[in-house]
Tab-separated table of C-alpha atoms in Angstrom:
chain	number	residue	atom	x	y	z
L	125	MET	CA	-19.326	-41.367	-48.775
L	126	ASN	CA	-15.711	-40.481	-47.906
L	127	GLN	CA	-16.245	-36.918	-49.146
L	128	SER	CA	-19.292	-36.607	-46.849
L	129	ARG	CA	-17.300	-37.802	-43.842
L	130	LYS	CA	-14.477	-35.377	-44.612
L	131	LEU	CA	-16.939	-32.493	-44.881
L	132	THR	CA	-18.587	-33.459	-41.577
L	133	ALA	CA	-15.186	-33.633	-39.852
L	134	LEU	CA	-14.228	-30.229	-41.257
L	135	ILE	CA	-17.466	-28.670	-40.018
L	136	CYS	CA	-16.921	-30.145	-36.518
L	137	LEU	CA	-13.351	-28.821	-36.455
L	138	ILE	CA	-14.557	-25.324	-37.326
L	139	LEU	CA	-17.320	-25.415	-34.729
L	140	LEU	CA	-14.946	-26.565	-31.998
L	141	SER	CA	-12.245	-23.983	-32.776
L	142	PRO	CA	-12.146	-20.717	-30.704
L	143	ILE	CA	-13.573	-17.791	-32.640
L	144	ALA	CA	-12.661	-14.232	-31.604
L	145	LEU	CA	-15.715	-12.051	-31.002
L	146	ALA	CA	-16.169	-8.885	-33.041
L	147	GLN	CA	-15.506	-6.718	-29.976
L	148	ASP	CA	-12.431	-8.728	-28.994
L	149	ASP	CA	-10.028	-5.966	-30.095
L	150	CYS	CA	-9.750	-2.226	-29.442
L	151	SER	CA	-10.156	-1.592	-33.189
L	152	THR	CA	-13.531	-3.368	-33.323
L	153	ALA	CA	-15.103	-2.207	-30.054
L	154	THR	CA	-18.898	-2.600	-29.890
L	155	PRO	CA	-20.631	0.823	-29.833
L	156	ILE	CA	-22.991	1.382	-26.892
L	157	ALA	CA	-24.839	4.537	-25.857
L	158	GLY	CA	-26.549	6.102	-22.860
L	159	LEU	CA	-26.938	4.811	-19.326
L	160	GLY	CA	-28.198	1.474	-18.084
L	161	SER	CA	-27.311	-2.177	-18.417
L	162	PHE	CA	-25.284	-3.620	-21.303
L	163	PRO	CA	-24.890	-7.403	-21.600
L	164	TYR	CA	-21.584	-8.989	-22.516
L	165	SER	CA	-20.239	-12.504	-22.853
L	166	THR	CA	-16.741	-13.700	-22.061
L	167	SER	CA	-17.111	-16.924	-24.050
L	168	GLY	CA	-14.495	-17.379	-26.755
L	169	LEU	CA	-12.427	-14.367	-25.788
L	170	THR	CA	-8.792	-13.987	-26.752
L	171	GLU	CA	-6.122	-11.742	-25.228
L	172	SER	CA	-5.785	-8.501	-27.206
L	173	GLY	CA	-2.484	-7.381	-25.644
L	174	PHE	CA	-3.637	-3.760	-25.758
L	175	THR	CA	-1.528	-1.459	-23.552
L	176	SER	CA	-1.832	2.214	-22.709
L	177	GLY	CA	-0.066	4.239	-20.026
L	178	THR	CA	-0.173	2.924	-16.478
L	179	CYS	CA	-3.403	0.941	-16.794
L	180	THR	CA	-3.207	-2.561	-15.316
L	181	PRO	CA	-2.425	-5.399	-17.778
L	182	MET	CA	-5.343	-7.661	-18.629
L	183	GLY	CA	-5.720	-11.170	-20.003
L	184	GLN	CA	-8.690	-12.207	-22.152
L	185	ASP	CA	-10.682	-9.060	-22.844
L	186	ILE	CA	-13.659	-7.443	-24.552
L	187	PHE	CA	-14.111	-3.812	-25.734
L	188	PHE	CA	-16.977	-1.315	-25.897
L	189	GLU	CA	-17.010	2.179	-27.372
L	190	TRP	CA	-19.226	4.558	-25.364
L	191	ALA	CA	-20.040	8.272	-25.640
L	192	ALA	CA	-21.186	10.427	-22.715
L	193	PRO	CA	-24.902	11.283	-23.179
L	194	THR	CA	-24.602	14.582	-21.266
L	195	ASN	CA	-22.049	16.663	-19.429
L	196	GLY	CA	-21.191	15.005	-16.126
L	197	TYR	CA	-19.421	12.270	-14.181
L	198	PHE	CA	-20.039	8.574	-14.812
L	199	THR	CA	-19.429	5.165	-13.205
L	200	PHE	CA	-18.845	1.845	-14.986
L	201	SER	CA	-19.644	-1.196	-12.874
L	202	THR	CA	-19.967	-4.978	-12.918
L	203	CYS	CA	-20.956	-5.090	-9.255
L	204	ALA	CA	-23.786	-7.554	-9.845
L	205	ASP	CA	-21.273	-9.969	-11.384
L	206	LEU	CA	-19.848	-12.513	-8.944
L	207	ASP	CA	-17.165	-13.686	-11.373
L	208	LEU	CA	-13.572	-12.489	-11.346
L	209	VAL	CA	-13.502	-9.618	-13.859
L	210	MET	CA	-11.920	-6.185	-14.073
L	211	ILE	CA	-12.660	-2.933	-15.914
L	212	THR	CA	-10.323	-0.401	-17.498
L	213	ILE	CA	-11.505	2.848	-19.082
L	214	TYR	CA	-9.544	4.844	-21.670
L	215	ASP	CA	-9.908	8.365	-23.008
L	216	GLY	CA	-10.933	7.855	-26.631
L	217	GLY	CA	-12.904	5.371	-28.675
L	218	ASP	CA	-10.279	3.258	-30.467
L	219	CYS	CA	-6.741	1.876	-30.131
L	220	SER	CA	-5.280	5.388	-29.745
L	221	ALA	CA	-7.207	5.842	-26.470
L	222	THR	CA	-5.120	6.666	-23.403
L	223	CYS	CA	-5.386	5.193	-19.909
L	224	ILE	CA	-7.781	6.799	-17.407
L	225	GLU	CA	-8.116	4.128	-14.717
L	226	SER	CA	-7.959	0.392	-14.083
L	227	SER	CA	-9.788	-1.493	-11.379
L	228	THR	CA	-8.557	-4.528	-9.509
L	229	VAL	CA	-10.767	-7.013	-7.709
L	230	SER	CA	-13.002	-6.075	-5.920
L	231	MET	CA	-14.734	-2.718	-5.521
L	232	CYS	CA	-18.054	-4.290	-4.562
L	233	TYR	CA	-17.466	-5.822	-1.104
L	234	PHE	CA	-17.282	-9.304	-2.600
L	235	ASP	CA	-14.879	-11.053	-4.942
L	236	GLY	CA	-15.727	-10.565	-8.595
L	237	GLY	CA	-17.477	-7.360	-9.634
L	238	THR	CA	-15.698	-4.055	-9.783
L	239	GLU	CA	-16.174	-0.442	-10.871
L	240	VAL	CA	-14.345	2.657	-12.123
L	241	SER	CA	-15.354	6.306	-12.487
L	242	THR	CA	-14.578	9.154	-14.879
L	243	GLY	CA	-13.757	12.774	-14.287
L	244	LEU	CA	-15.975	15.490	-15.771
L	245	LEU	CA	-16.925	14.629	-19.344
L	246	SER	CA	-18.629	16.710	-22.012
L	247	ALA	CA	-21.599	15.329	-23.935
L	248	GLY	CA	-20.326	13.123	-26.747
L	249	HIS	CA	-16.933	12.462	-25.139
L	250	GLN	CA	-15.778	8.988	-26.186
L	251	ILE	CA	-14.621	6.355	-23.711
L	252	LEU	CA	-13.136	2.949	-24.562
L	253	VAL	CA	-14.347	0.397	-21.992
L	254	ARG	CA	-12.394	-2.833	-21.550
L	255	ILE	CA	-13.631	-5.799	-19.479
L	256	GLY	CA	-11.741	-9.007	-18.934
L	257	ASP	CA	-9.530	-11.352	-17.007
L	258	PRO	CA	-7.221	-9.633	-14.470
L	259	ALA	CA	-4.091	-11.134	-16.045
L	260	GLY	CA	-4.455	-14.707	-14.914
L	261	GLY	CA	-7.767	-14.712	-13.029
L	262	GLY	CA	-10.921	-16.614	-13.860
L	263	GLY	CA	-14.499	-15.794	-14.721
L	264	PHE	CA	-14.714	-16.771	-18.388
L	265	GLY	CA	-17.403	-18.447	-20.415
L	266	ILE	CA	-19.988	-16.362	-18.544
L	267	SER	CA	-22.679	-13.871	-19.478
L	268	ALA	CA	-23.071	-10.743	-17.363
L	269	ASN	CA	-23.839	-7.026	-17.541
L	270	LEU	CA	-21.943	-3.768	-17.626
L	271	PHE	CA	-23.784	-1.040	-15.703
L	272	ILE	CA	-23.223	2.612	-16.620
L	273	SER	CA	-24.671	5.305	-14.360
L	274	ALA	CA	-24.357	9.032	-13.715
L	275	SER	CA	-22.201	9.937	-10.733
L	276	SER	CA	-21.666	13.050	-8.619
L	277	ALA	CA	-18.991	15.714	-8.716
L	278	PRO	CA	-15.840	14.823	-6.760
L	279	PRO	CA	-15.142	16.544	-3.420
L	280	VAL	CA	-13.366	19.901	-3.409
L	281	ASN	CA	-10.267	18.362	-1.814
L	282	ASN	CA	-9.904	15.832	-4.642
L	283	THR	CA	-6.838	17.765	-5.834
L	284	CYS	CA	-3.567	18.741	-4.155
L	285	ALA	CA	-4.302	22.372	-5.119
L	286	THR	CA	-7.386	22.606	-2.867
L	287	PRO	CA	-6.761	20.471	0.247
L	288	THR	CA	-8.896	20.647	3.362
L	289	VAL	CA	-6.997	22.720	5.942
L	290	ILE	CA	-6.513	21.062	9.360
L	291	SER	CA	-4.111	21.528	12.280
L	292	GLY	CA	-3.030	20.035	15.575
L	293	GLU	CA	-4.151	16.766	17.131
L	294	GLY	CA	-7.502	15.064	16.782
L	295	THR	CA	-9.712	13.021	14.479
L	296	PHE	CA	-10.296	14.571	11.064
L	297	PRO	CA	-13.046	13.232	8.755
L	298	PHE	CA	-12.871	13.026	4.979
L	299	ASP	CA	-15.141	11.658	2.248
L	300	ARG	CA	-13.850	9.808	-0.823
L	301	SER	CA	-17.309	8.689	-2.016
L	302	PHE	CA	-17.062	10.392	-5.409
L	303	ALA	CA	-13.343	11.102	-5.543
L	304	THR	CA	-11.450	10.514	-8.767
L	305	SER	CA	-7.772	9.531	-8.980
L	306	SER	CA	-5.473	12.577	-8.980
L	307	GLY	CA	-2.260	10.767	-9.977
L	308	PHE	CA	-0.287	12.923	-7.511
L	309	GLU	CA	2.905	11.260	-6.232
L	310	GLY	CA	4.828	14.102	-4.606
L	311	GLY	CA	7.557	14.129	-7.214
L	312	ALA	CA	6.890	10.618	-8.510
L	313	GLY	CA	9.919	9.237	-6.680
L	314	LEU	CA	10.186	6.432	-4.165
L	315	PRO	CA	8.648	5.765	-1.758
L	316	CYS	CA	5.430	7.374	-3.126
L	317	VAL	CA	5.794	5.692	-6.514
L	318	ASP	CA	2.563	3.738	-5.936
L	319	ASP	CA	0.049	6.530	-6.411
L	320	LEU	CA	-3.203	6.358	-4.457
L	321	GLN	CA	-6.521	6.068	-6.275
L	322	HIS	CA	-9.799	7.862	-5.481
L	323	ASP	CA	-7.780	10.182	-3.263
L	324	VAL	CA	-8.417	13.342	-1.242
L	325	PHE	CA	-6.000	15.818	0.348
L	326	LEU	CA	-5.636	17.494	3.741
L	327	ALA	CA	-3.099	20.246	4.484
L	328	TRP	CA	-1.975	19.833	8.085
L	329	THR	CA	-0.060	22.299	10.275
L	330	ALA	CA	1.661	21.303	13.518
L	331	THR	CA	0.546	23.402	16.493
L	332	ALA	CA	3.274	22.052	18.796
L	333	SER	CA	6.670	20.423	18.397
L	334	GLY	CA	7.158	16.698	18.908
L	335	THR	CA	6.722	13.320	17.263
L	336	TYR	CA	3.395	12.743	15.517
L	337	GLU	CA	1.513	9.593	14.605
L	338	PHE	CA	-0.866	9.499	11.607
L	339	ALA	CA	-3.302	6.596	11.246
L	340	THR	CA	-6.519	5.583	9.489
L	341	CYS	CA	-6.822	2.410	11.520
L	342	ALA	CA	-10.453	3.093	12.475
L	343	ASP	CA	-11.479	3.687	8.852
L	344	ALA	CA	-13.722	0.834	7.676
L	345	ASN	CA	-13.078	1.820	4.049
L	346	LEU	CA	-9.454	0.659	4.187
L	347	THR	CA	-7.705	3.912	3.340
L	348	SER	CA	-3.966	4.145	2.704
L	349	LEU	CA	-1.898	7.284	3.228
L	350	SER	CA	0.914	9.206	1.616
L	351	LEU	CA	2.639	11.982	3.542
L	352	HIS	CA	4.335	14.893	1.732
L	353	SER	CA	6.416	17.825	2.962
L	354	GLY	CA	4.522	21.022	2.066
L	355	ASN	CA	0.878	21.999	1.762
L	356	ASP	CA	0.044	22.090	-1.973
L	357	CYS	CA	0.991	20.501	-5.300
L	358	SER	CA	4.641	21.476	-4.825
L	359	ALA	CA	4.865	19.181	-1.766
L	360	THR	CA	7.446	16.398	-1.941
L	361	CYS	CA	6.936	12.781	-0.934
L	362	LEU	CA	8.092	11.575	2.477
L	363	ASP	CA	6.480	8.149	2.598
L	364	SER	CA	3.511	5.963	1.668
L	365	PHE	CA	1.820	3.664	4.138
L	366	HIS	CA	-0.010	0.718	2.674
L	367	LEU	CA	-0.793	-1.141	5.863
L	368	GLY	CA	-1.714	-0.190	9.392
L	369	THR	CA	-1.560	-1.149	13.020
L	370	CYS	CA	-5.057	-2.640	12.791
L	371	PHE	CA	-3.512	-5.687	11.079
L	372	ASP	CA	-5.939	-5.291	8.177
L	373	ALA	CA	-4.804	-4.706	4.624
L	374	GLU	CA	-4.696	-1.142	3.390
L	375	HIS	CA	-4.903	0.921	6.538
L	376	GLY	CA	-2.426	3.784	6.604
L	377	TYR	CA	-0.067	4.437	9.490
L	378	SER	CA	3.060	6.543	9.959
L	379	ARG	CA	5.161	8.202	12.628
L	380	LEU	CA	6.877	11.523	11.964
L	381	PRO	CA	9.644	12.644	14.386
L	382	ASN	CA	11.214	16.069	14.917
L	383	VAL	CA	8.171	18.094	13.888
L	384	THR	CA	8.403	21.798	14.760
L	385	THR	CA	5.513	24.140	15.495
L	386	GLY	CA	4.280	25.621	12.213
L	387	ASP	CA	5.591	22.820	9.978
L	388	THR	CA	3.160	21.914	7.184
L	389	TYR	CA	2.475	18.547	5.567
L	390	LEU	CA	0.165	17.405	2.780
L	391	ILE	CA	-1.749	14.239	3.699
L	392	GLN	CA	-3.069	12.183	0.784
L	393	ALA	CA	-5.743	9.611	1.644
L	394	GLY	CA	-6.773	7.106	-0.992
L	395	ARG	CA	-6.896	3.538	-2.152
L	396	TRP	CA	-3.538	1.882	-2.791
L	397	SER	CA	-3.528	1.047	-6.508
L	398	ALA	CA	-1.637	-2.204	-6.025
L	399	GLY	CA	-3.673	-3.595	-3.151
L	400	TYR	CA	-7.169	-4.787	-2.408
L	401	THR	CA	-9.885	-2.552	-3.798
L	402	PHE	CA	-12.957	-1.521	-1.882
L	403	HIS	CA	-15.554	1.197	-2.211
L	404	SER	CA	-14.466	4.729	-1.537
L	405	GLY	CA	-16.380	6.322	1.296
L	406	GLN	CA	-16.308	8.291	4.489
L	407	GLY	CA	-13.316	7.888	6.739
L	408	TRP	CA	-11.120	9.743	9.161
L	409	ILE	CA	-7.498	10.185	10.102
L	410	ASP	CA	-6.288	10.206	13.705
L	411	ILE	CA	-3.333	12.500	14.450
L	412	THR	CA	-1.611	12.111	17.815
L	413	ARG	CA	1.415	13.931	19.242
L	414	PHE	CA	3.960	12.308	21.505
L	415	PRO	CA	5.488	14.764	23.981
L	416	SER	CA	9.034	13.814	22.959
L	417	SER	CA	11.094	11.118	21.297
L	418	ALA	CA	12.599	8.265	23.271
L	419	PRO	CA	15.725	9.367	25.202
L	420	ASN	CA	17.703	6.521	23.608
L	421	ASP	CA	16.461	7.307	20.101
L	422	ASP	CA	20.028	8.002	18.949
L	423	CYS	CA	23.119	5.785	18.838
L	424	ASN	CA	25.013	8.403	20.872
L	425	THR	CA	22.538	8.229	23.795
L	426	PRO	CA	21.967	4.514	24.497
L	427	LEU	CA	20.525	3.370	27.829
L	428	PRO	CA	22.767	0.996	29.831
L	429	ILE	CA	21.884	-2.637	30.594
L	430	ASN	CA	24.218	-5.156	32.212
L	431	GLY	CA	24.645	-8.865	32.736
L	432	VAL	CA	22.269	-11.714	31.945
L	433	GLY	CA	18.533	-11.954	32.441
L	434	THR	CA	15.335	-10.575	30.899
L	435	PHE	CA	15.061	-6.882	30.103
L	436	ASN	CA	11.802	-5.160	29.134
L	437	LEU	CA	12.867	-2.346	26.824
L	438	ASP	CA	10.454	0.376	25.666
L	439	ARG	CA	10.341	1.541	22.030
L	440	THR	CA	6.962	3.318	22.272
L	441	PHE	CA	8.224	6.763	21.262
L	442	ALA	CA	10.982	5.636	18.889
L	443	SER	CA	11.682	7.277	15.553
L	444	THR	CA	13.965	5.946	12.777
L	445	SER	CA	17.711	6.632	13.134
L	446	GLY	CA	19.044	5.102	9.898
L	447	PHE	CA	22.068	3.708	11.788
L	448	ASP	CA	23.618	0.510	10.359
L	449	GLY	CA	27.005	0.231	12.073
L	450	GLY	CA	28.758	0.978	8.802
L	451	SER	CA	27.816	-2.330	7.178
L	452	PRO	CA	25.103	-3.708	4.871
L	453	ALA	CA	25.022	-6.703	7.213
L	454	CYS	CA	23.075	-4.551	9.681
L	455	ARG	CA	20.475	-3.457	7.150
L	456	LEU	CA	17.126	-5.070	6.363
L	457	ALA	CA	16.736	-7.842	3.820
L	458	PHE	CA	13.659	-5.949	2.568
L	459	ASP	CA	12.903	-2.248	2.981
L	460	TRP	CA	9.143	-1.734	3.370
L	461	HIS	CA	9.504	2.037	2.928
L	462	MET	CA	11.379	1.846	-0.359
L	463	GLY	CA	10.052	-1.462	-1.649
L	464	SER	CA	13.559	-2.854	-2.054
L	465	SER	CA	16.405	-4.456	-0.135
L	466	GLY	CA	18.933	-2.660	2.003
L	467	GLY	CA	16.977	-0.292	4.238
L	468	PRO	CA	17.664	0.403	7.926
L	469	PRO	CA	15.372	-0.853	10.712
L	470	VAL	CA	12.545	1.545	11.548
L	471	TYR	CA	11.424	2.933	14.937
L	472	ASP	CA	14.686	1.868	16.588
L	473	THR	CA	16.162	2.529	20.037
L	474	PHE	CA	19.652	1.868	21.457
L	475	PHE	CA	21.033	0.151	24.542
L	476	VAL	CA	24.642	-0.397	25.599
L	477	TRP	CA	25.248	-3.827	27.171
L	478	THR	CA	28.327	-4.730	29.225
L	479	ALA	CA	29.492	-8.356	29.296
L	480	PRO	CA	29.639	-9.675	32.900
L	481	SER	CA	32.240	-12.338	32.043
L	482	ASN	CA	34.069	-14.045	29.218
L	483	GLY	CA	31.973	-16.421	27.103
L	484	VAL	CA	29.371	-16.816	24.386
L	485	PHE	CA	26.137	-14.925	24.936
L	486	ARG	CA	22.749	-15.452	23.315
L	487	PHE	CA	20.417	-12.471	22.742
L	488	PHE	CA	16.747	-13.189	22.004
L	489	ALA	CA	14.358	-10.257	21.367
L	490	SER	CA	10.617	-10.440	20.795
L	491	GLU	CA	7.650	-8.095	20.752
L	492	VAL	CA	3.951	-8.952	20.488
L	493	ASN	CA	2.681	-8.700	16.879
L	494	VAL	CA	5.767	-6.818	15.663
L	495	ASP	CA	8.440	-8.076	13.240
L	496	THR	CA	11.328	-7.393	15.643
L	497	VAL	CA	14.750	-6.533	14.219
L	498	MET	CA	17.884	-6.601	16.388
L	499	SER	CA	21.399	-5.507	15.444
L	500	ILE	CA	24.436	-5.814	17.716
L	501	HIS	CA	27.484	-3.595	17.192
L	502	SER	CA	30.938	-3.599	18.760
L	503	GLY	CA	31.201	-0.375	20.766
L	504	SER	CA	28.974	1.897	22.809
L	505	ASP	CA	28.011	4.850	20.542
L	506	CYS	CA	27.675	5.913	16.899
L	507	SER	CA	31.272	4.830	16.200
L	508	ALA	CA	30.296	1.196	16.933
L	509	THR	CA	30.703	-1.295	14.083
L	510	CYS	CA	28.192	-3.931	12.999
L	511	LEU	CA	28.680	-7.472	14.278
L	512	ALA	CA	25.390	-9.127	13.313
L	513	SER	CA	21.718	-8.464	12.633
L	514	SER	CA	18.645	-10.666	12.883
L	515	GLU	CA	15.150	-10.204	11.463
L	516	ASP	CA	13.807	-13.713	12.003
L	517	SER	CA	14.649	-16.055	14.838
L	518	PRO	CA	14.648	-19.789	14.068
L	519	SER	CA	12.920	-20.219	17.432
L	520	PHE	CA	9.918	-17.931	17.081
L	521	PHE	CA	8.209	-15.764	14.457
L	522	PHE	CA	8.214	-11.994	15.155
L	523	SER	CA	11.501	-12.284	17.038
L	524	ALA	CA	15.265	-11.876	16.538
L	525	GLU	CA	18.143	-13.987	17.826
L	526	ILE	CA	21.926	-13.434	17.817
L	527	GLU	CA	24.867	-15.208	19.472
L	528	VAL	CA	27.933	-13.120	20.328
L	529	THR	CA	31.165	-15.097	20.629
L	530	GLY	CA	34.538	-14.047	22.020
L	531	GLY	CA	33.039	-11.603	24.497
L	532	MET	CA	35.389	-10.481	27.242
L	533	ALA	CA	34.333	-9.353	30.707
L	534	GLY	CA	33.692	-5.605	30.587
L	535	SER	CA	33.314	-5.487	26.788
L	536	GLU	CA	30.613	-3.092	25.595
L	537	PHE	CA	28.121	-3.794	22.796
L	538	LEU	CA	25.590	-1.431	21.230
L	539	ILE	CA	22.212	-3.164	20.890
L	540	GLN	CA	19.830	-1.679	18.333
L	541	LEU	CA	16.172	-2.754	18.577
L	542	GLY	CA	13.709	-1.852	15.843
L	543	GLN	CA	11.307	-3.401	13.359
L	544	GLY	CA	11.239	-4.240	9.676
L	545	ALA	CA	7.840	-2.903	8.585
L	546	PRO	CA	6.615	0.621	9.409
L	547	PHE	CA	2.964	-0.358	9.825
L	548	TYR	CA	3.175	-1.863	13.324
L	549	THR	CA	2.976	0.225	16.493
L	550	PRO	CA	6.239	0.149	18.484
L	551	GLY	CA	5.917	-1.133	22.033
L	552	VAL	CA	7.907	-3.013	24.672
L	553	VAL	CA	10.563	-5.504	23.579
L	554	SER	CA	11.450	-8.454	25.780
L	555	LEU	CA	15.216	-9.062	25.540
L	556	ASP	CA	16.599	-12.273	27.042
L	557	VAL	CA	20.382	-12.444	27.516
L	558	THR	CA	21.874	-15.808	28.468
L	559	LEU	CA	25.375	-17.238	28.831
L	560	ILE	CA	25.703	-20.441	26.792
């Protein structure tokens, strides 16, 4: 009787213990063939820990080994799956396979399903397909389907070697519907270290000198931009723009000062690999020229303001000076361009303020929907030294606030007004100066 109970308990323990599925490791991937729908189950999965190249880490995962049925391009999708899953594809059919592309949630216009695409494959080419938890997400203990379908050839401008040639101002369309990921980073150095996925290229030439604005803010497909100096694969990174002035994630926006007629730039439009993921598709980039930079765009040419009161100060045509008054104290806590601390304010202009009397003065600067940054320096030109900087006022979000003590009548202070993030459009700053 006791032996029977022990045996029953042992059987229950075995049945209740997690059992790794046969395809739960890259070395035991389930072979699948052709196009169509392939069921999978996430029940009982473990975390394989498989890594390869730059593909995104994954939690609990499942593997399939697939061979291309013909020459062509192919898409792997779980877009009918509402659960939180991701797909990675690798070049090869076992644990020696190398990273091609990872997806992040979601490519399907709703949370859950996602998809990735291959480049041109020859018949019989092996692909390792990995589906699983996006490193801490959910969606397990479910049954769903992997869909494999033939795709179309990528656009001609899918590589930096064959960009679409454009020039001047205007709205320029592009189509990323079948674009693959080029991996181009313009030298692979900051700030273009986050390469864009499903990207296309445009080689742009300036037809007039001035400051130019580049934006994809009207693009419903949420395109991000990288801007490179040059017009082919030898171009070097200037900046990447993950967000835009539309206040939606993943719109690209940048401002480029001091452009000369005939200058060339390589524009890379794609999906930011670290951000939200949506379908590639048709979009456009708007390029606008400003006739000139702001007259007080340099610390040596500040505009004068005097006394107390409210001053409406225009930054509309500002570029980025890089001035910090010789001190880290007048640099940003976080640099959105470089993805690190210590950068200068962007799109900044300068004003020289003269104290009307002795006393302590409060400066409060704010701008609608812009993360205002204000620095105050002792002096009236580029030799001025940093006194204080403010990115966040305790009184109001999107504002800056500084108190200057020990001011003497007639003392001059250089006021630098800018912003922390490059993806807001500069406008008019309201500066209130009060004696306290």
